[in-house]
PDB file of C-alpha atoms in Angstrom:
ATOM      1  CA  MET U   1    -123.011 -47.004  32.276  1.00 46.00           C
ATOM      2  CA  SER U   2    -120.706 -48.268  29.532  1.00 55.00           C
ATOM      3  CA  ASN U   3    -121.489 -47.355  25.928  1.00 66.00           C
ATOM      4  CA  GLU U   4    -119.404 -50.203  24.557  1.00 75.00           C
ATOM      5  CA  PRO U   5    -121.363 -52.609  22.336  1.00 83.00           C
ATOM      6  CA  ILE U   6    -122.195 -56.005  23.781  1.00 86.00           C
ATOM      7  CA  SER U   7    -120.257 -58.757  22.056  1.00 90.00           C
ATOM      8  CA  ASN U   8    -121.967 -61.626  20.271  1.00 89.00           C
ATOM      9  CA  GLU U   9    -120.156 -63.972  22.633  1.00 92.00           C
ATOM     10  CA  ALA U  10    -121.695 -62.263  25.676  1.00 93.00           C
ATOM     11  CA  VAL U  11    -125.154 -62.403  24.103  1.00 93.00           C
ATOM     12  CA  GLN U  12    -124.732 -66.106  23.349  1.00 94.00           C
ATOM     13  CA  LYS U  13    -123.588 -66.859  26.901  1.00 94.00           C
ATOM     14  CA  ALA U  14    -126.591 -64.998  28.315  1.00 95.00           C
ATOM     15  CA  LYS U  15    -128.916 -66.941  26.008  1.00 95.00           C
ATOM     16  CA  GLU U  16    -127.373 -70.246  27.048  1.00 96.00           C
ATOM     17  CA  ALA U  17    -127.752 -69.359  30.733  1.00 97.00           C
ATOM     18  CA  LEU U  18    -131.398 -68.367  30.214  1.00 97.00           C
ATOM     19  CA  ASP U  19    -132.164 -71.549  28.295  1.00 96.00           C
ATOM     20  CA  ALA U  20    -130.534 -73.634  31.029  1.00 97.00           C
ATOM     21  CA  HIS U  21    -132.691 -71.841  33.602  1.00 97.00           C
ATOM     22  CA  VAL U  22    -135.821 -72.588  31.548  1.00 97.00           C
ATOM     23  CA  ARG U  23    -134.912 -76.286  31.363  1.00 97.00           C
ATOM     24  CA  GLU U  24    -134.366 -76.405  35.114  1.00 97.00           C
ATOM     25  CA  ILE U  25    -137.740 -74.780  35.830  1.00 96.00           C
ATOM     26  CA  VAL U  26    -139.669 -76.958  33.381  1.00 97.00           C
ATOM     27  CA  ASN U  27    -138.023 -80.156  34.602  1.00 96.00           C
ATOM     28  CA  TRP U  28    -138.845 -79.237  38.187  1.00 95.00           C
ATOM     29  CA  HIS U  29    -142.510 -78.465  37.525  1.00 95.00           C
ATOM     30  CA  PHE U  30    -143.104 -81.504  35.328  1.00 96.00           C
ATOM     31  CA  SER U  31    -141.360 -84.050  37.519  1.00 95.00           C
ATOM     32  CA  ALA U  32    -143.576 -86.359  39.580  1.00 94.00           C
ATOM     33  CA  ASP U  33    -141.138 -85.852  42.462  1.00 95.00           C
ATOM     34  CA  THR U  34    -141.465 -82.067  42.600  1.00 96.00           C
ATOM     35  CA  GLY U  35    -144.322 -80.823  40.382  1.00 95.00           C
ATOM     36  CA  CYS U  36    -147.830 -79.746  41.386  1.00 96.00           C
ATOM     37  CA  PRO U  37    -151.081 -81.585  40.541  1.00 96.00           C
ATOM     38  CA  PHE U  38    -152.218 -78.922  38.076  1.00 97.00           C
ATOM     39  CA  TRP U  39    -149.191 -79.063  35.767  1.00 96.00           C
ATOM     40  CA  LEU U  40    -148.750 -82.820  36.025  1.00 96.00           C
ATOM     41  CA  ASP U  41    -152.409 -83.286  35.064  1.00 96.00           C
ATOM     42  CA  TRP U  42    -152.046 -80.697  32.296  1.00 96.00           C
ATOM     43  CA  ALA U  43    -149.081 -82.574  30.825  1.00 95.00           C
ATOM     44  CA  SER U  44    -150.902 -85.908  30.934  1.00 94.00           C
ATOM     45  CA  LYS U  45    -153.697 -84.412  28.814  1.00 95.00           C
ATOM     46  CA  ALA U  46    -151.492 -82.351  26.492  1.00 93.00           C
ATOM     47  CA  GLY U  47    -150.081 -85.370  24.692  1.00 90.00           C
ATOM     48  CA  TRP U  48    -146.443 -84.285  24.907  1.00 93.00           C
ATOM     49  CA  ASN U  49    -143.730 -84.189  27.566  1.00 94.00           C
ATOM     50  CA  PRO U  50    -142.559 -80.648  28.400  1.00 96.00           C
ATOM     51  CA  ALA U  51    -139.535 -81.960  30.318  1.00 94.00           C
ATOM     52  CA  GLU U  52    -138.263 -83.574  27.120  1.00 94.00           C
ATOM     53  CA  GLU U  53    -139.408 -81.116  24.476  1.00 95.00           C
ATOM     54  CA  VAL U  54    -138.747 -77.730  26.101  1.00 96.00           C
ATOM     55  CA  GLN U  55    -135.035 -77.053  25.820  1.00 96.00           C
ATOM     56  CA  SER U  56    -135.041 -73.263  25.464  1.00 96.00           C
ATOM     57  CA  LEU U  57    -137.041 -70.094  26.028  1.00 96.00           C
ATOM     58  CA  ASP U  58    -138.092 -70.210  22.381  1.00 96.00           C
ATOM     59  CA  ASP U  59    -139.516 -73.702  22.928  1.00 96.00           C
ATOM     60  CA  LEU U  60    -141.388 -72.525  26.010  1.00 96.00           C
ATOM     61  CA  ILE U  61    -143.020 -69.673  24.108  1.00 96.00           C
ATOM     62  CA  ALA U  62    -143.824 -71.779  21.059  1.00 95.00           C
ATOM     63  CA  LYS U  63    -145.228 -74.849  22.786  1.00 95.00           C
ATOM     64  CA  PHE U  64    -147.256 -73.505  25.710  1.00 94.00           C
ATOM     65  CA  PRO U  65    -150.616 -71.736  25.350  1.00 92.00           C
ATOM     66  CA  HIS U  66    -151.344 -68.541  27.255  1.00 93.00           C
ATOM     67  CA  PHE U  67    -151.981 -69.019  30.950  1.00 92.00           C
ATOM     68  CA  GLN U  68    -155.679 -68.680  31.783  1.00 91.00           C
ATOM     69  CA  ASP U  69    -156.492 -66.214  34.574  1.00 86.00           C
ATOM     70  CA  GLU U  70    -159.662 -68.135  35.371  1.00 90.00           C
ATOM     71  CA  TRP U  71    -157.581 -71.041  36.647  1.00 94.00           C
ATOM     72  CA  LEU U  72    -156.526 -68.822  39.565  1.00 92.00           C
ATOM     73  CA  ARG U  73    -160.154 -67.966  40.307  1.00 91.00           C
ATOM     74  CA  ASP U  74    -161.843 -71.316  39.805  1.00 93.00           C
ATOM     75  CA  LEU U  75    -159.410 -73.896  41.166  1.00 95.00           C
ATOM     76  CA  GLN U  76    -158.684 -74.707  44.784  1.00 95.00           C
ATOM     77  CA  PRO U  77    -155.217 -73.592  45.949  1.00 95.00           C
ATOM     78  CA  GLU U  78    -153.948 -77.083  46.710  1.00 95.00           C
ATOM     79  CA  VAL U  79    -153.723 -77.923  42.993  1.00 97.00           C
ATOM     80  CA  TRP U  80    -150.782 -75.511  42.807  1.00 97.00           C
ATOM     81  CA  VAL U  81    -148.809 -77.056  45.691  1.00 97.00           C
ATOM     82  CA  PRO U  82    -145.631 -78.678  44.331  1.00 96.00           C
ATOM     83  CA  LYS U  83    -144.851 -82.172  45.568  1.00 95.00           C
ATOM     84  CA  ALA U  84    -141.607 -80.771  46.945  1.00 91.00           C
ATOM     85  CA  PHE U  85    -143.640 -78.460  49.242  1.00 94.00           C
ATOM     86  CA  GLU U  86    -146.327 -80.963  50.178  1.00 93.00           C
ATOM     87  CA  GLY U  87    -147.434 -80.621  53.799  1.00 94.00           C
ATOM     88  CA  GLN U  88    -145.983 -77.134  54.231  1.00 95.00           C
ATOM     89  CA  PRO U  89    -148.542 -74.396  55.045  1.00 96.00           C
ATOM     90  CA  PHE U  90    -148.591 -71.683  52.397  1.00 95.00           C
ATOM     91  CA  ASN U  91    -149.518 -68.023  52.078  1.00 93.00           C
ATOM     92  CA  VAL U  92    -152.553 -67.148  49.950  1.00 93.00           C
ATOM     93  CA  PHE U  93    -152.276 -63.827  48.117  1.00 91.00           C
ATOM     94  CA  GLU U  94    -155.090 -62.128  46.201  1.00 89.00           C
ATOM     95  CA  THR U  95    -155.504 -59.556  43.456  1.00 82.00           C
ATOM     96  CA  GLY U  96    -157.920 -56.636  43.643  1.00 75.00           C
ATOM     97  CA  GLY U  97    -161.012 -58.688  42.859  1.00 70.00           C
ATOM     98  CA  THR U  98    -162.681 -55.860  40.955  1.00 65.00           C
ATOM     99  CA  THR U  99    -164.216 -58.238  38.406  1.00 65.00           C
ATOM    100  CA  GLY U 100    -165.621 -60.777  40.860  1.00 74.00           C
ATOM    101  CA  MET U 101    -163.763 -63.546  42.618  1.00 83.00           C
ATOM    102  CA  PRO U 102    -160.157 -62.349  43.019  1.00 87.00           C
ATOM    103  CA  LYS U 103    -157.337 -64.287  41.436  1.00 89.00           C
ATOM    104  CA  GLN U 104    -155.369 -66.133  44.090  1.00 91.00           C
ATOM    105  CA  ARG U 105    -151.872 -67.471  44.136  1.00 92.00           C
ATOM    106  CA  ILE U 106    -149.933 -69.289  46.797  1.00 93.00           C
ATOM    107  CA  GLY U 107    -146.365 -68.931  47.972  1.00 92.00           C
ATOM    108  CA  TRP U 108    -143.858 -69.735  50.656  1.00 93.00           C
ATOM    109  CA  SER U 109    -140.753 -67.566  50.666  1.00 90.00           C
ATOM    110  CA  ASP U 110    -140.515 -65.947  47.225  1.00 88.00           C
ATOM    111  CA  TYR U 111    -141.364 -62.506  48.605  1.00 88.00           C
ATOM    112  CA  LYS U 112    -138.460 -62.832  51.027  1.00 91.00           C
ATOM    113  CA  ILE U 113    -136.082 -63.652  48.187  1.00 91.00           C
ATOM    114  CA  ASP U 114    -137.314 -60.723  46.056  1.00 88.00           C
ATOM    115  CA  TYR U 115    -137.072 -58.141  48.782  1.00 89.00           C
ATOM    116  CA  SER U 116    -133.846 -59.387  50.331  1.00 91.00           C
ATOM    117  CA  GLU U 117    -132.262 -58.808  46.922  1.00 90.00           C
ATOM    118  CA  PHE U 118    -133.989 -55.444  46.608  1.00 89.00           C
ATOM    119  CA  SER U 119    -132.497 -54.380  49.941  1.00 91.00           C
ATOM    120  CA  GLU U 120    -129.076 -54.379  48.279  1.00 91.00           C
ATOM    121  CA  LYS U 121    -130.295 -51.777  45.772  1.00 90.00           C
ATOM    122  CA  ILE U 122    -131.447 -49.104  48.209  1.00 91.00           C
ATOM    123  CA  ALA U 123    -129.097 -46.698  49.959  1.00 93.00           C
ATOM    124  CA  ASP U 124    -128.550 -46.548  53.711  1.00 95.00           C
ATOM    125  CA  GLU U 125    -128.639 -42.772  53.317  1.00 95.00           C
ATOM    126  CA  HIS U 126    -132.303 -42.991  52.344  1.00 95.00           C
ATOM    127  CA  PHE U 127    -133.302 -46.095  54.278  1.00 94.00           C
ATOM    128  CA  PRO U 128    -131.237 -46.048  57.485  1.00 94.00           C
ATOM    129  CA  ARG U 129    -130.730 -49.404  59.133  1.00 94.00           C
ATOM    130  CA  ASN U 130    -132.037 -50.205  62.613  1.00 95.00           C
ATOM    131  CA  HIS U 131    -134.817 -47.637  62.491  1.00 96.00           C
ATOM    132  CA  TYR U 132    -138.565 -47.447  61.714  1.00 97.00           C
ATOM    133  CA  TRP U 133    -140.651 -47.494  58.552  1.00 97.00           C
ATOM    134  CA  LEU U 134    -144.257 -46.702  57.724  1.00 97.00           C
ATOM    135  CA  MET U 135    -146.320 -48.510  55.106  1.00 95.00           C
ATOM    136  CA  MET U 136    -149.464 -46.712  53.962  1.00 94.00           C
ATOM    137  CA  GLY U 137    -151.081 -48.963  51.386  1.00 88.00           C
ATOM    138  CA  PRO U 138    -152.942 -52.213  50.709  1.00 85.00           C
ATOM    139  CA  THR U 139    -152.333 -54.919  53.312  1.00 84.00           C
ATOM    140  CA  GLY U 140    -154.963 -57.628  53.896  1.00 81.00           C
ATOM    141  CA  PRO U 141    -154.566 -60.502  51.411  1.00 84.00           C
ATOM    142  CA  ARG U 142    -151.760 -58.823  49.470  1.00 84.00           C
ATOM    143  CA  ARG U 143    -148.228 -60.102  49.178  1.00 85.00           C
ATOM    144  CA  LEU U 144    -146.997 -56.536  49.519  1.00 85.00           C
ATOM    145  CA  ARG U 145    -147.690 -56.235  53.226  1.00 88.00           C
ATOM    146  CA  LEU U 146    -145.451 -59.192  54.112  1.00 91.00           C
ATOM    147  CA  ALA U 147    -142.864 -58.090  51.567  1.00 91.00           C
ATOM    148  CA  ILE U 148    -142.498 -54.555  52.928  1.00 91.00           C
ATOM    149  CA  GLU U 149    -142.217 -55.790  56.501  1.00 94.00           C
ATOM    150  CA  HIS U 150    -139.597 -58.329  55.438  1.00 94.00           C
ATOM    151  CA  LEU U 151    -137.641 -55.629  53.604  1.00 94.00           C
ATOM    152  CA  ALA U 152    -137.710 -53.479  56.727  1.00 95.00           C
ATOM    153  CA  ASN U 153    -136.688 -56.409  58.934  1.00 96.00           C
ATOM    154  CA  VAL U 154    -133.800 -57.357  56.634  1.00 95.00           C
ATOM    155  CA  ARG U 155    -132.442 -53.870  57.241  1.00 95.00           C
ATOM    156  CA  GLY U 156    -132.893 -54.168  60.992  1.00 96.00           C
ATOM    157  CA  CYS U 157    -136.033 -52.022  60.995  1.00 97.00           C
ATOM    158  CA  SER U 158    -139.588 -52.374  62.262  1.00 97.00           C
ATOM    159  CA  CYS U 159    -142.619 -51.137  60.359  1.00 96.00           C
ATOM    160  CA  TYR U 160    -145.860 -49.364  61.210  1.00 97.00           C
ATOM    161  CA  PHE U 161    -148.872 -50.057  58.981  1.00 96.00           C
ATOM    162  CA  ILE U 162    -151.798 -47.953  57.814  1.00 95.00           C
ATOM    163  CA  ASP U 163    -154.219 -50.103  55.829  1.00 92.00           C
ATOM    164  CA  LEU U 164    -155.790 -49.096  52.528  1.00 90.00           C
ATOM    165  CA  ASP U 165    -158.640 -51.122  51.008  1.00 90.00           C
ATOM    166  CA  PRO U 166    -158.336 -50.642  47.216  1.00 86.00           C
ATOM    167  CA  ARG U 167    -161.436 -52.757  46.587  1.00 87.00           C
ATOM    168  CA  PHE U 168    -163.536 -50.261  48.515  1.00 90.00           C
ATOM    169  CA  VAL U 169    -161.935 -47.328  46.700  1.00 89.00           C
ATOM    170  CA  LYS U 170    -162.587 -48.855  43.278  1.00 87.00           C
ATOM    171  CA  LYS U 171    -166.152 -49.687  44.279  1.00 89.00           C
ATOM    172  CA  VAL U 172    -167.093 -46.170  45.367  1.00 92.00           C
ATOM    173  CA  ILE U 173    -165.376 -44.613  42.345  1.00 92.00           C
ATOM    174  CA  ALA U 174    -167.290 -46.964  40.042  1.00 90.00           C
ATOM    175  CA  GLU U 175    -170.460 -45.790  41.776  1.00 93.00           C
ATOM    176  CA  LYS U 176    -169.323 -42.170  41.233  1.00 95.00           C
ATOM    177  CA  LYS U 177    -169.222 -41.527  44.974  1.00 96.00           C
ATOM    178  CA  PHE U 178    -166.176 -39.331  44.642  1.00 95.00           C
ATOM    179  CA  ASP U 179    -166.802 -37.531  47.926  1.00 96.00           C
ATOM    180  CA  VAL U 180    -166.717 -40.881  49.731  1.00 96.00           C
ATOM    181  CA  ALA U 181    -163.457 -41.804  48.000  1.00 94.00           C
ATOM    182  CA  ARG U 182    -161.893 -38.489  48.990  1.00 94.00           C
ATOM    183  CA  SER U 183    -163.108 -38.840  52.570  1.00 96.00           C
ATOM    184  CA  TYR U 184    -161.633 -42.331  52.751  1.00 95.00           C
ATOM    185  CA  MET U 185    -158.278 -41.103  51.416  1.00 94.00           C
ATOM    186  CA  ASP U 186    -158.262 -38.350  54.045  1.00 95.00           C
ATOM    187  CA  HIS U 187    -159.022 -40.970  56.699  1.00 96.00           C
ATOM    188  CA  VAL U 188    -156.027 -43.065  55.608  1.00 96.00           C
ATOM    189  CA  VAL U 189    -153.659 -40.099  55.337  1.00 97.00           C
ATOM    190  CA  ASP U 190    -154.716 -38.678  58.708  1.00 97.00           C
ATOM    191  CA  GLN U 191    -153.685 -41.941  60.363  1.00 97.00           C
ATOM    192  CA  ALA U 192    -150.254 -41.681  58.766  1.00 97.00           C
ATOM    193  CA  VAL U 193    -149.921 -38.075  59.916  1.00 97.00           C
ATOM    194  CA  THR U 194    -150.642 -39.178  63.479  1.00 97.00           C
ATOM    195  CA  ILE U 195    -147.891 -41.809  63.353  1.00 97.00           C
ATOM    196  CA  LEU U 196    -145.357 -39.397  61.854  1.00 97.00           C
ATOM    197  CA  LYS U 197    -146.105 -36.774  64.488  1.00 96.00           C
ATOM    198  CA  HIS U 198    -145.682 -39.159  67.410  1.00 97.00           C
ATOM    199  CA  ARG U 199    -143.120 -41.734  66.249  1.00 97.00           C
ATOM    200  CA  LYS U 200    -139.643 -41.618  64.717  1.00 96.00           C
ATOM    201  CA  VAL U 201    -139.945 -42.842  61.131  1.00 97.00           C
ATOM    202  CA  SER U 202    -137.286 -42.525  58.441  1.00 97.00           C
ATOM    203  CA  ALA U 203    -138.837 -44.347  55.466  1.00 96.00           C
ATOM    204  CA  VAL U 204    -142.263 -44.619  53.870  1.00 96.00           C
ATOM    205  CA  PHE U 205    -143.844 -47.023  51.420  1.00 94.00           C
ATOM    206  CA  THR U 206    -147.026 -45.756  49.785  1.00 93.00           C
ATOM    207  CA  THR U 207    -148.778 -45.092  46.488  1.00 90.00           C
ATOM    208  CA  PRO U 208    -148.082 -41.928  44.444  1.00 91.00           C
ATOM    209  CA  LYS U 209    -151.414 -40.237  45.182  1.00 91.00           C
ATOM    210  CA  LEU U 210    -151.230 -40.990  48.899  1.00 94.00           C
ATOM    211  CA  LEU U 211    -147.686 -39.634  48.979  1.00 95.00           C
ATOM    212  CA  GLU U 212    -148.858 -36.404  47.391  1.00 95.00           C
ATOM    213  CA  ALA U 213    -151.784 -36.153  49.818  1.00 95.00           C
ATOM    214  CA  LEU U 214    -149.504 -36.842  52.791  1.00 96.00           C
ATOM    215  CA  SER U 215    -147.114 -34.076  51.749  1.00 96.00           C
ATOM    216  CA  GLU U 216    -150.000 -31.599  51.789  1.00 95.00           C
ATOM    217  CA  LYS U 217    -150.529 -32.218  55.504  1.00 95.00           C
ATOM    218  CA  LEU U 218    -146.966 -32.126  56.814  1.00 95.00           C
ATOM    219  CA  ASP U 219    -143.361 -31.512  55.816  1.00 96.00           C
ATOM    220  CA  LEU U 220    -141.949 -34.964  55.096  1.00 96.00           C
ATOM    221  CA  TRP U 221    -138.310 -33.934  55.519  1.00 97.00           C
ATOM    222  CA  GLU U 222    -138.946 -32.188  58.823  1.00 96.00           C
ATOM    223  CA  SER U 223    -140.907 -35.259  59.950  1.00 96.00           C
ATOM    224  CA  GLY U 224    -137.746 -37.334  59.550  1.00 96.00           C
ATOM    225  CA  ILE U 225    -138.454 -39.064  56.237  1.00 97.00           C
ATOM    226  CA  ARG U 226    -135.310 -39.766  54.221  1.00 97.00           C
ATOM    227  CA  GLY U 227    -136.519 -42.387  51.749  1.00 96.00           C
ATOM    228  CA  VAL U 228    -139.744 -43.193  49.891  1.00 96.00           C
ATOM    229  CA  PHE U 229    -140.455 -46.535  48.249  1.00 90.00           C
ATOM    230  CA  CYS U 230    -143.407 -45.953  45.927  1.00 88.00           C
ATOM    231  CA  GLY U 231    -145.608 -48.154  43.749  1.00 81.00           C
ATOM    232  CA  GLY U 232    -149.077 -49.532  43.208  1.00 71.00           C
ATOM    233  CA  THR U 233    -150.320 -47.229  40.453  1.00 71.00           C
ATOM    234  CA  THR U 234    -149.067 -45.675  37.232  1.00 74.00           C
ATOM    235  CA  MET U 235    -146.283 -43.095  37.390  1.00 80.00           C
ATOM    236  CA  ASP U 236    -145.375 -41.498  34.087  1.00 85.00           C
ATOM    237  CA  PRO U 237    -142.106 -39.518  33.786  1.00 88.00           C
ATOM    238  CA  GLN U 238    -143.841 -36.179  34.293  1.00 91.00           C
ATOM    239  CA  TYR U 239    -145.594 -37.273  37.482  1.00 89.00           C
ATOM    240  CA  THR U 240    -142.421 -38.919  38.788  1.00 91.00           C
ATOM    241  CA  ARG U 241    -140.549 -35.662  38.263  1.00 93.00           C
ATOM    242  CA  PHE U 242    -143.309 -33.796  40.106  1.00 93.00           C
ATOM    243  CA  LEU U 243    -142.993 -36.143  43.081  1.00 94.00           C
ATOM    244  CA  VAL U 244    -139.208 -35.875  43.192  1.00 94.00           C
ATOM    245  CA  GLU U 245    -138.967 -32.112  42.715  1.00 95.00           C
ATOM    246  CA  GLU U 246    -142.147 -30.718  44.246  1.00 94.00           C
ATOM    247  CA  VAL U 247    -143.316 -33.260  46.804  1.00 94.00           C
ATOM    248  CA  LEU U 248    -139.923 -34.497  48.013  1.00 95.00           C
ATOM    249  CA  GLU U 249    -138.068 -31.283  47.104  1.00 94.00           C
ATOM    250  CA  ASN U 250    -135.040 -33.196  45.791  1.00 95.00           C
ATOM    251  CA  ARG U 251    -134.060 -33.963  49.380  1.00 95.00           C
ATOM    252  CA  ILE U 252    -135.656 -37.359  49.978  1.00 97.00           C
ATOM    253  CA  GLY U 253    -134.606 -40.509  48.148  1.00 95.00           C
ATOM    254  CA  PHE U 254    -137.310 -41.738  45.770  1.00 94.00           C
ATOM    255  CA  TYR U 255    -137.526 -45.362  44.605  1.00 91.00           C
ATOM    256  CA  PRO U 256    -140.367 -46.000  42.131  1.00 87.00           C
ATOM    257  CA  THR U 257    -141.113 -49.692  41.650  1.00 82.00           C
ATOM    258  CA  TYR U 258    -143.357 -51.971  39.641  1.00 76.00           C
ATOM    259  CA  GLY U 259    -144.854 -55.313  40.554  1.00 71.00           C
ATOM    260  CA  ASN U 260    -148.108 -57.079  41.318  1.00 71.00           C
ATOM    261  CA  THR U 261    -149.605 -59.820  43.455  1.00 68.00           C
ATOM    262  CA  LEU U 262    -149.140 -62.525  40.836  1.00 70.00           C
ATOM    263  CA  MET U 263    -145.539 -61.994  39.797  1.00 69.00           C
ATOM    264  CA  GLY U 264    -144.113 -60.016  42.697  1.00 69.00           C
ATOM    265  CA  LEU U 265    -141.485 -57.289  42.419  1.00 69.00           C
ATOM    266  CA  ALA U 266    -140.485 -56.736  38.801  1.00 63.00           C
ATOM    267  CA  ALA U 267    -138.398 -53.567  38.838  1.00 57.00           C
TER     268      ALA U 267
END
């Protein structure tokens, strides 16, 4: 990485590109030809025209209120369908739903875009092409399940799945049924062990705690694992180092990521 200072000219060009991107997005969402019912109705009641008045990121931040989570719980999904996508079936993705009705958001191909780009950032050494993956994590109504399978497919791979229900885990922990939570984790991990013992798998996606639990039941390297794509819960630097050095023994590629159902893959 270069230590040279970034020039004012480069900063200005980046700002101009970002502002142009903001204008494009706002114009698209607040055009009657492309926008969705929710934002078009919002603009009609707001008393100002975002397509005319938002010319930069600063304008966007200054003029719009905070997005209300309850909109994603209370409103029917069709209010979010842009005119440009009218008539096209959509995916419905949900959050954990630990506080009642889960937040929902719809989508078409954004997860494919995110993970196709991400594929260019992972090494063939750790994620060999034309092979097999294993996902041990939340599937069901989550965007992640489709995203991981797409990422595998982009690299010519197929993927096995072991489902984890985080809503159940959070429920039993809230009820202080820690023995039930542990038993459920063992149940999930045991299924993964069975796959790894009987099928050729070179890459795993899972959460940090499940990865640690899996490593206690078999040798990941000897089982053929060469890359781990990990996310879903907090990983501080100390725990990340533990996973890399102790769990993966500095032999298996480790790719910690951050994202969520609503915004997708962030980093």
